[in-house]
Coordinates of N, CA and C in Angstrom, one line a residue:
M286 N 112.4 103.5 101.4 CA 111.3 104.1 100.7 C 110.9 105.5 101.3
L287 N 111.0 105.7 102.6 CA 110.8 107.0 103.2 C 111.8 108.0 102.8
P288 N 113.1 107.7 102.7 CA 114.0 108.8 102.2 C 113.6 109.3 100.8
A289 N 113.2 108.4 99.9 CA 112.8 108.8 98.6 C 111.5 109.7 98.7
L290 N 110.6 109.3 99.5 CA 109.4 110.1 99.7 C 109.7 111.5 100.2
A291 N 110.6 111.5 101.2 CA 111.0 112.8 101.8 C 111.6 113.7 100.8
R292 N 112.5 113.2 99.9 CA 113.1 114.0 98.9 C 112.1 114.6 97.9
L293 N 111.1 113.8 97.6 CA 110.0 114.3 96.7 C 109.3 115.4 97.4
I294 N 109.0 115.3 98.6 CA 108.2 116.3 99.4 C 109.1 117.6 99.5
I295 N 110.4 117.4 99.8 CA 111.3 118.6 99.9 C 111.3 119.3 98.5
E296 N 111.5 118.5 97.5 CA 111.5 119.2 96.1 C 110.2 119.9 95.8
A297 N 109.1 119.3 96.1 CA 107.8 120.0 95.9 C 107.7 121.2 96.7
S298 N 108.2 121.2 97.9 CA 108.1 122.4 98.8 C 108.9 123.6 98.3
R299 N 109.8 123.4 97.3 CA 110.5 124.5 96.7 C 109.6 125.4 95.8
Y300 N 108.5 124.8 95.4 CA 107.6 125.4 94.4 C 106.2 125.7 94.9
S301 N 105.9 125.2 96.1 CA 104.5 125.4 96.6 C 104.6 125.1 98.2
Q302 N 103.6 125.7 98.8 CA 103.4 125.4 100.3 C 102.9 124.0 100.4
I303 N 103.5 123.2 101.3 CA 103.0 121.9 101.6 C 102.5 121.7 103.0
W304 N 101.3 121.1 103.1 CA 100.8 120.7 104.4 C 100.8 119.2 104.4
L305 N 101.4 118.6 105.4 CA 101.6 117.2 105.4 C 101.2 116.7 106.8
T306 N 100.4 115.6 106.8 CA 100.0 114.9 108.0 C 100.6 113.5 108.0
S307 N 101.3 113.1 109.0 CA 101.9 111.8 109.0 C 102.0 111.2 110.4
H308 N 101.9 109.9 110.5 CA 102.1 109.2 111.7 C 103.6 108.7 111.8
S309 N 104.4 109.0 110.8 CA 105.7 108.6 110.7 C 106.7 109.6 111.3
A310 N 107.2 109.4 112.4 CA 108.3 110.3 113.0 C 109.5 110.3 112.1
E311 N 109.8 109.2 111.5 CA 111.0 109.1 110.7 C 110.8 110.0 109.5
L312 N 109.7 110.0 108.8 CA 109.5 110.8 107.7 C 109.5 112.3 108.1
A313 N 109.0 112.7 109.2 CA 109.0 114.0 109.7 C 110.5 114.5 109.9
E314 N 111.3 113.6 110.5 CA 112.7 113.9 110.7 C 113.4 114.1 109.4
L315 N 113.2 113.2 108.5 CA 113.9 113.3 107.2 C 113.6 114.7 106.5
I316 N 112.3 115.0 106.5 CA 111.9 116.3 105.9 C 112.5 117.5 106.6
A317 N 112.4 117.5 107.9 CA 113.0 118.6 108.7 C 114.5 118.7 108.5
A318 N 115.2 117.6 108.3 CA 116.6 117.7 108.0 C 117.0 118.2 106.7
G319 N 116.0 118.2 105.7 CA 116.3 118.6 104.4 C 115.7 119.9 103.9
A320 N 114.8 120.5 104.7 CA 114.2 121.7 104.3 C 113.7 122.4 105.6
P321 N 113.7 123.8 105.5 CA 113.1 124.5 106.6 C 111.6 124.2 106.7
C322 N 111.1 124.0 107.9 CA 109.7 123.7 108.0 C 109.2 124.0 109.5
Q323 N 108.0 124.1 109.6 CA 107.3 124.3 110.9 C 106.6 123.0 111.2
R324 N 106.9 122.4 112.4 CA 106.3 121.2 112.7 C 105.4 121.4 113.9
Y325 N 104.3 120.6 113.9 CA 103.4 120.6 115.1 C 103.1 119.2 115.4
A326 N 103.1 118.8 116.7 CA 102.7 117.5 117.1 C 101.3 117.6 117.6
L327 N 100.4 116.7 117.3 CA 99.0 116.7 117.7 C 98.7 115.5 118.6
E328 N 97.7 115.6 119.4 CA 97.3 114.5 120.2 C 95.8 114.5 120.2
N329 N 95.2 113.3 120.4 CA 93.7 113.2 120.6 C 93.4 112.8 122.0
R330 N 92.6 113.6 122.6 CA 92.2 113.4 124.0 C 90.7 113.6 124.1
G331 N 90.0 112.5 124.5 CA 88.5 112.6 124.6 C 87.8 113.0 123.4
G332 N 88.3 112.6 122.2 CA 87.7 113.0 121.0 C 88.1 114.3 120.4
E333 N 89.0 115.1 121.1 CA 89.4 116.4 120.6 C 90.9 116.3 120.2
T334 N 91.2 116.9 119.0 CA 92.6 116.9 118.6 C 93.2 118.3 119.0
R335 N 94.3 118.2 119.7 CA 95.0 119.4 120.2 C 96.4 119.4 119.8
I336 N 97.0 120.6 119.7 CA 98.4 120.8 119.5 C 99.2 120.5 120.8
V337 N 100.2 119.7 120.7 CA 101.0 119.4 121.9 C 102.0 120.5 122.0
E338 N 102.1 121.1 123.2 CA 103.0 122.2 123.5 C 104.2 121.8 124.2

């Protein structure tokens, strides 16, 4: 199911900018393998969400 979802997201990204939030590392990898993208990992510490560097 995730590969099919990734293909749909990749196709949509050809026509529009996509911002996607996911807890699925597998989905993120599938999308990154099929389209150029900028990925950010986030973490929550003490109630604050931060970008992981």
